[in-house]
Amino acid sequence: MLHVAKPYIGEEEINAVIEVLKSGMIAQGPKVAAFEEAFAASCGATYGIAVNSGTAALHAALYAAGVGPGDEVITTPFTFVATANTILQQGAIPVFCDIDPITFNIDPASIEKHITEKTKAIIPVDIFGLPYDVDAINAIAKKHDLKIVEDACQAHGATCGGKKAGTFGDVGCFSLYATKNITTAEGGMIVTDDPKLAELAKQFRHHGQSQTVRYYYADMGYNYRMTDINAAIGIEQLKRLDGFNIKRKEHAAILTAGLAEVKGITTPTAPDEYDHVYHQYTIRVTDDFSMSRDELCAYLREHEIGSAVFYPHPLHLSDHMKMAKGHGTQLPHAEKAAAEVLSLPVHPGLTEADMNHIVHTITSI
Ligand SMILES: *Cc1c(COP(=O)(O)O)cnc(C)c1O
């Protein structure tokens, strides 16, 4: 079976974990500090704050960006649920916009229409590994004095105009879950150049404790700390990131070369100046194809090829989002994407032969 995602753990990661376990220091300690420094440097950011999930990263970043009860936060409905759940976790109101049908990312024109006096921030998502429309959305944020919390959970190492994902807004959030471009099993990372924001994120990660006075709690907080065990894995994975991304891009190029001309299949693209890191290689299966999207998924499974639908239910139609603005409305591009998308295997553990096999299996239908 060719799986749609598969983590790569080498001897280096295993040895690094053993070293931490034997050291006697297993919770947040020197490995976390070293990982934060290396990760921030790899993005070209000043501060890195490690946490125990991408969800925790988004929650802490929203808090640090000043998002609180009653504030409106504009985001996309075509993303993993955690993007919008963290807005609710802060007592704020998600505001759902439509997406661009080509990039699958939030549409800047739709954002402008949804800005009110209550709007505090935008969470653009670098979906599938392609950064958001940086120039247009940053200009909107500047004009209306809004914070940008970039959800880069799928975009480790992606670039736009030579800058790295995570650094396009005020604060960037990464997930290090098992299936992401690099992993710590579970984990997350916040990157920023803003010292105040970094301090507040660190405070939030540790129960709201003041960064200067021990056992003095400056505000509400959580236990979002990463362990040195996870950080030790992360330090090794970070060294592999560029190599992993090169493989993903090579695999994507084989799929695109083989599938671009197939009637009823639309292959993913990246605008000029953008480097897509293909966390997912996501095609559209349209009415012109000889099978429905779900039939193609089942057919591939019968042929030992995994595929997956990210994401079948746009969040503005989700029951628990009923307090969100845009809940239950029509966001046609997001809904069409949810009905048509299919992600094919592209991870670095696959071979060129595997990729050709996937192409051949689809073109021979
Ligand atoms: C994975 C992911 C998250 C959440 O990260 P976890 O580490 O699973 O908590 C948030 N947003 C997006 C876009 C993701 O892909």
Coordinates of C-alpha atoms and ligand atoms in Angstrom, one line a residue:
M1 CA 0.0 0.0 0.0
L2 CA 1.3 3.5 -0.9
H3 CA 0.1 5.6 2.1
V4 CA -0.9 9.2 1.7
A5 CA 1.3 10.1 4.6
K6 CA 4.2 8.4 6.4
P7 CA 6.6 9.9 8.9
Y8 CA 10.3 9.2 8.4
I9 CA 12.2 8.4 11.6
G10 CA 15.9 7.6 11.3
E11 CA 18.6 6.3 13.6
E12 CA 19.5 9.9 14.5
E13 CA 16.1 10.6 15.9
I14 CA 16.1 7.3 17.9
N15 CA 19.5 8.0 19.4
A16 CA 18.6 11.6 20.2
V17 CA 15.5 10.4 22.2
I18 CA 17.6 7.8 24.0
E19 CA 20.1 10.4 25.0
V20 CA 17.3 12.6 26.5
L21 CA 15.8 9.7 28.3
K22 CA 19.1 8.8 29.9
S23 CA 19.9 12.5 30.8
G24 CA 17.4 12.7 33.6
M25 CA 16.0 15.9 32.0
I26 CA 12.9 14.9 30.1
A27 CA 10.4 17.8 30.2
Q28 CA 11.0 21.3 28.7
G29 CA 14.8 21.9 29.0
P30 CA 17.9 22.5 26.9
K31 CA 16.7 20.5 23.9
V32 CA 13.6 22.6 23.6
A33 CA 15.7 25.8 23.8
A34 CA 18.1 24.5 21.1
F35 CA 15.2 23.4 18.9
E36 CA 13.5 26.8 19.2
E37 CA 16.7 28.6 18.2
A38 CA 17.3 26.3 15.2
F39 CA 13.7 26.4 14.0
A40 CA 13.5 30.2 14.3
A41 CA 16.8 30.6 12.4
S42 CA 15.6 28.2 9.7
C43 CA 12.6 30.6 9.1
G44 CA 14.6 33.8 9.4
A45 CA 12.6 34.7 12.5
T46 CA 14.0 36.2 15.7
Y47 CA 12.0 34.1 18.3
G48 CA 10.8 30.5 18.3
I49 CA 8.4 29.3 21.0
A50 CA 7.9 25.5 21.1
V51 CA 4.6 24.1 22.2
N52 CA 2.9 20.7 22.3
S53 CA 0.8 21.0 19.2
G54 CA 0.0 23.2 16.2
T55 CA -3.4 23.9 17.8
A56 CA -1.6 25.1 21.0
A57 CA 0.6 27.3 18.7
L58 CA -2.5 28.9 17.1
H59 CA -4.2 29.4 20.5
A60 CA -1.2 31.0 22.1
A61 CA -0.5 33.1 19.0
L62 CA -4.1 34.5 19.0
Y63 CA -3.8 35.3 22.7
A64 CA -0.4 37.0 22.2
A65 CA -1.8 39.0 19.2
G66 CA -4.4 40.4 21.6
V67 CA -7.4 38.4 20.4
G68 CA -10.0 38.0 23.1
P69 CA -13.7 37.6 23.8
G70 CA -16.0 39.2 21.2
D71 CA -13.3 40.0 18.7
E72 CA -13.8 38.9 15.1
V73 CA -11.1 36.9 13.4
I74 CA -11.4 36.4 9.6
T75 CA -10.3 33.0 8.3
T76 CA -11.0 30.3 5.7
P77 CA -13.5 27.5 6.0
F78 CA -11.3 25.3 3.8
T79 CA -8.8 24.2 6.4
F80 CA -8.3 21.8 9.3
V81 CA -10.8 22.4 12.1
A82 CA -8.1 23.6 14.6
T83 CA -7.6 26.8 12.6
A84 CA -11.1 28.0 13.6
N85 CA -11.5 26.1 16.9
T86 CA -8.6 28.2 18.4
I87 CA -10.6 31.3 17.6
L88 CA -13.5 29.9 19.6
Q89 CA -11.1 28.9 22.4
Q90 CA -10.2 32.6 22.8
G91 CA -13.9 33.4 23.0
A92 CA -13.6 35.2 19.7
I93 CA -15.8 34.9 16.6
P94 CA -14.6 33.2 13.5
V95 CA -15.6 35.0 10.3
F96 CA -15.6 32.7 7.3
C97 CA -14.6 34.0 3.8
D98 CA -14.5 32.2 0.5
I99 CA -11.3 30.9 -1.1
D100 CA -9.5 31.3 -4.4
P101 CA -10.4 28.3 -6.5
I102 CA -6.9 28.0 -8.0
T103 CA -4.7 28.2 -4.9
F104 CA -7.3 26.9 -2.4
N105 CA -6.2 29.8 -0.1
I106 CA -8.3 32.5 1.4
D107 CA -9.5 35.1 -1.2
P108 CA -8.3 38.6 -0.4
A109 CA -11.3 40.2 -2.1
S110 CA -13.6 38.2 0.2
I111 CA -11.7 39.3 3.3
E112 CA -12.3 43.0 2.5
K113 CA -16.0 42.5 2.5
H114 CA -16.0 41.0 6.0
I115 CA -14.1 43.6 7.9
T116 CA -16.0 45.4 10.7
E117 CA -15.0 47.6 13.7
K118 CA -14.8 44.3 15.7
T119 CA -12.2 42.7 13.3
K120 CA -9.0 42.1 15.2
A121 CA -7.0 39.6 13.1
I122 CA -6.8 37.4 10.0
I123 CA -5.7 33.8 10.1
P124 CA -4.6 33.0 6.5
V125 CA -3.7 29.4 6.1
D126 CA -0.8 28.2 3.8
I127 CA -3.0 25.3 2.7
F128 CA -1.4 22.1 1.4
G129 CA 2.0 23.8 1.6
L130 CA 1.4 26.9 -0.6
P131 CA 1.7 30.3 1.2
Y132 CA -1.3 32.6 1.2
D133 CA -1.6 35.7 -1.1
V134 CA 1.0 37.6 1.0
D135 CA 1.1 41.0 -0.8
A136 CA -2.7 41.4 -1.1
I137 CA -3.6 40.2 2.4
N138 CA -0.7 42.0 4.2
A139 CA -1.9 45.3 2.5
I140 CA -5.4 44.7 3.8
A141 CA -4.1 44.1 7.3
K142 CA -2.0 47.2 7.2
K143 CA -4.8 49.4 5.9
H144 CA -7.2 48.2 8.6
D145 CA -4.7 47.8 11.5
L146 CA -5.3 44.0 11.8
K147 CA -2.9 41.4 13.1
I148 CA -2.0 38.4 10.9
V149 CA -1.6 35.1 12.6
E150 CA -0.2 32.9 9.8
D151 CA -1.3 29.2 10.0
A152 CA 1.8 27.7 8.5
C153 CA 1.0 24.2 10.0
Q154 CA 1.3 22.6 6.5
A155 CA 4.1 24.8 5.0
H156 CA 7.4 24.2 6.7
G157 CA 10.1 25.6 4.4
A158 CA 7.7 27.0 1.8
T159 CA 8.6 30.5 0.4
C160 CA 7.1 33.6 -1.2
G161 CA 9.5 36.2 -2.7
G162 CA 12.4 34.4 -1.0
K163 CA 10.9 34.7 2.5
K164 CA 10.0 31.6 4.5
A165 CA 6.5 30.6 5.6
G166 CA 5.7 31.6 9.1
T167 CA 7.3 35.0 8.7
F168 CA 4.8 36.7 6.5
G169 CA 2.5 38.1 9.2
D170 CA 2.9 39.2 12.8
V171 CA 3.3 35.6 14.0
G172 CA 3.5 32.2 12.4
C173 CA 2.3 28.8 13.7
F174 CA 3.6 25.4 12.8
S175 CA 2.4 21.9 13.6
L176 CA 4.8 19.1 14.1
Y177 CA 2.2 16.3 14.1
A178 CA 3.3 12.9 12.7
T179 CA 2.1 13.5 9.1
K180 CA 3.4 17.1 8.7
N181 CA 6.5 17.9 6.5
I182 CA 8.6 17.4 9.7
T183 CA 7.5 16.0 13.0
T184 CA 8.1 15.7 16.7
A185 CA 5.3 13.0 16.9
E186 CA 3.1 15.7 18.4
G187 CA 4.3 19.3 18.7
G188 CA 4.1 22.9 17.5
M189 CA 6.2 26.0 17.0
I190 CA 5.4 29.7 17.1
V191 CA 7.8 32.1 15.3
T192 CA 7.8 35.9 15.5
D193 CA 10.1 39.0 15.3
D194 CA 8.0 40.8 18.0
P195 CA 9.5 40.6 21.5
K196 CA 6.2 41.4 23.3
L197 CA 4.3 38.8 21.3
A198 CA 7.0 36.2 22.1
E199 CA 6.9 37.0 25.8
L200 CA 3.1 36.7 25.9
A201 CA 3.2 33.4 24.0
K202 CA 5.8 32.0 26.5
Q203 CA 3.6 33.2 29.4
F204 CA 0.5 31.5 27.9
R205 CA 2.4 28.2 27.4
H206 CA 3.3 28.1 31.1
H207 CA 0.0 28.7 32.9
G208 CA 0.2 32.5 32.5
Q209 CA 3.2 32.7 34.7
S210 CA 5.1 36.0 34.5
Q211 CA 8.3 35.7 32.6
T212 CA 10.2 37.5 35.4
V213 CA 8.4 36.6 38.7
R214 CA 8.1 32.9 39.5
Y215 CA 4.6 31.8 40.7
Y216 CA 3.1 35.1 39.8
Y217 CA 0.4 34.6 37.3
A218 CA 0.0 37.6 35.0
D219 CA -3.0 36.2 33.2
M220 CA -4.8 33.0 32.3
G221 CA -2.6 30.4 30.6
Y222 CA -2.3 26.7 29.8
N223 CA 0.2 23.9 30.0
Y224 CA 1.3 24.0 26.3
R225 CA 5.0 23.1 26.9
M226 CA 6.9 20.8 24.6
T227 CA 9.1 18.0 26.1
D228 CA 12.9 17.6 25.5
I229 CA 12.0 14.2 24.1
N230 CA 9.9 15.7 21.3
A231 CA 12.4 18.6 20.8
A232 CA 15.3 16.0 20.3
I233 CA 13.3 14.5 17.5
G234 CA 12.6 17.9 16.1
I235 CA 16.3 19.0 16.0
E236 CA 17.1 15.9 13.8
Q237 CA 14.0 16.4 11.6
L238 CA 14.8 20.0 11.0
K239 CA 18.1 18.9 9.4
R240 CA 16.2 16.8 7.0
L241 CA 13.5 19.4 6.1
D242 CA 15.1 20.8 2.9
G243 CA 15.8 17.2 1.6
F244 CA 12.3 16.1 2.4
N245 CA 10.8 19.1 0.6
I246 CA 13.0 18.5 -2.5
K247 CA 11.6 15.0 -2.7
R248 CA 8.1 16.2 -2.3
K249 CA 8.6 18.7 -5.1
E250 CA 10.1 16.0 -7.4
H251 CA 7.2 13.7 -6.7
A252 CA 4.7 16.4 -7.3
A253 CA 6.4 17.2 -10.7
I254 CA 6.0 13.6 -11.8
L255 CA 2.3 13.6 -10.9
T256 CA 1.8 16.9 -12.6
A257 CA 3.6 15.8 -15.8
G258 CA 1.6 12.6 -15.9
L259 CA -1.8 14.0 -15.0
A260 CA -2.0 17.6 -16.2
E261 CA -3.5 16.5 -19.6
V262 CA -6.1 14.1 -18.1
K263 CA -9.6 15.3 -18.9
G264 CA -11.5 16.0 -15.6
I265 CA -8.4 16.3 -13.4
T266 CA -6.9 19.6 -12.4
T267 CA -3.4 19.5 -11.0
P268 CA -2.1 22.0 -8.4
T269 CA 0.0 25.0 -9.3
A270 CA 1.9 27.8 -7.6
P271 CA 1.9 31.4 -8.6
D272 CA 5.3 33.0 -9.7
E273 CA 7.5 33.8 -6.7
Y274 CA 6.0 31.0 -4.6
D275 CA 7.6 27.8 -3.6
H276 CA 5.0 25.1 -2.8
V277 CA 6.2 22.4 -0.5
Y278 CA 3.3 20.0 -1.2
H279 CA 2.4 19.0 2.3
Q280 CA -0.5 17.5 0.2
Y281 CA -0.6 17.1 -3.6
T282 CA -4.2 17.9 -4.1
I283 CA -6.0 17.4 -7.4
R284 CA -9.6 18.3 -8.4
V285 CA -11.7 15.5 -9.9
T286 CA -14.4 17.3 -11.9
D287 CA -17.5 16.1 -13.7
D288 CA -15.5 15.5 -16.9
F289 CA -13.7 12.6 -15.3
S290 CA -15.1 9.1 -15.9
M291 CA -15.4 8.4 -12.2
S292 CA -16.7 10.5 -9.3
R293 CA -14.0 11.7 -6.8
D294 CA -15.1 9.1 -4.3
E295 CA -15.1 6.4 -6.9
L296 CA -11.6 7.3 -7.8
C297 CA -10.5 7.2 -4.2
A298 CA -12.1 3.7 -3.8
Y299 CA -10.5 2.5 -7.1
L300 CA -7.1 3.7 -6.0
R301 CA -7.5 1.9 -2.7
E302 CA -8.3 -1.3 -4.5
H303 CA -5.0 -0.8 -6.4
E304 CA -3.1 -0.3 -3.1
I305 CA -2.8 3.4 -3.5
G306 CA -3.9 5.5 -0.6
S307 CA -5.6 8.9 -1.1
A308 CA -7.6 11.2 1.1
V309 CA -10.1 14.1 1.0
F310 CA -8.7 17.2 2.8
Y311 CA -11.3 18.5 3.6
P312 CA -14.8 17.1 2.8
H313 CA -16.7 19.5 5.1
P314 CA -16.1 23.2 4.9
L315 CA -16.1 24.7 8.4
H316 CA -18.8 27.3 7.8
L317 CA -21.3 24.3 7.5
S318 CA -20.1 22.7 10.8
D319 CA -22.7 22.6 13.6
H320 CA -20.3 23.7 16.4
M321 CA -19.5 26.8 14.4
K322 CA -23.0 28.2 14.6
M323 CA -21.8 31.3 16.4
A324 CA -19.4 32.1 13.5
K325 CA -20.2 34.8 11.0
G326 CA -20.8 33.1 7.7
H327 CA -22.2 30.0 9.3
G328 CA -24.6 28.3 7.0
T329 CA -24.1 30.9 4.2
Q330 CA -23.0 29.9 0.7
L331 CA -19.3 30.0 0.1
P332 CA -19.3 28.5 -3.4
H333 CA -15.6 28.1 -4.0
A334 CA -15.0 26.4 -0.7
E335 CA -18.0 24.1 -1.1
K336 CA -16.9 23.1 -4.7
A337 CA -13.4 22.4 -3.5
A338 CA -14.7 20.2 -0.7
A339 CA -16.7 18.2 -3.3
E340 CA -13.8 17.8 -5.8
V341 CA -10.5 17.6 -4.0
L342 CA -8.4 14.4 -3.6
S343 CA -4.9 14.3 -2.2
L344 CA -2.5 11.7 -3.6
P345 CA 0.7 10.3 -2.0
V346 CA 3.7 12.6 -2.4
H347 CA 5.7 12.1 0.9
P348 CA 9.5 11.7 0.7
G349 CA 9.4 7.9 1.5
L350 CA 8.0 7.2 -1.9
T351 CA 10.2 6.3 -5.0
E352 CA 10.1 7.5 -8.6
A353 CA 8.7 4.1 -9.5
D354 CA 5.9 4.6 -7.0
M355 CA 5.0 8.0 -8.5
N356 CA 5.0 6.6 -12.0
H357 CA 2.8 3.7 -10.8
I358 CA 0.3 6.3 -9.4
V359 CA 0.2 8.2 -12.7
H360 CA -0.2 5.0 -14.7
T361 CA -3.0 3.7 -12.5
I362 CA -5.0 6.9 -13.0
T363 CA -4.2 7.4 -16.8
S364 CA -5.2 3.8 -17.6
I365 CA -8.7 4.3 -16.2
Ligands
LIG1 C1 -2.2 20.1 11.4 C2 -2.9 21.4 11.4 C3 -3.2 22.2 12.5 C4 -3.2 21.6 13.9 O1 -2.0 21.1 14.3 P1 -1.9 19.9 15.4 O2 -0.5 19.7 15.7 O3 -2.6 18.7 14.9 O4 -2.7 20.4 16.6 C5 -3.8 23.4 12.3 N1 -3.9 23.9 11.1 C6 -3.6 23.3 10.0 C7 -3.9 23.9 8.7 C8 -3.1 22.0 10.1 O5 -2.9 21.3 9.0

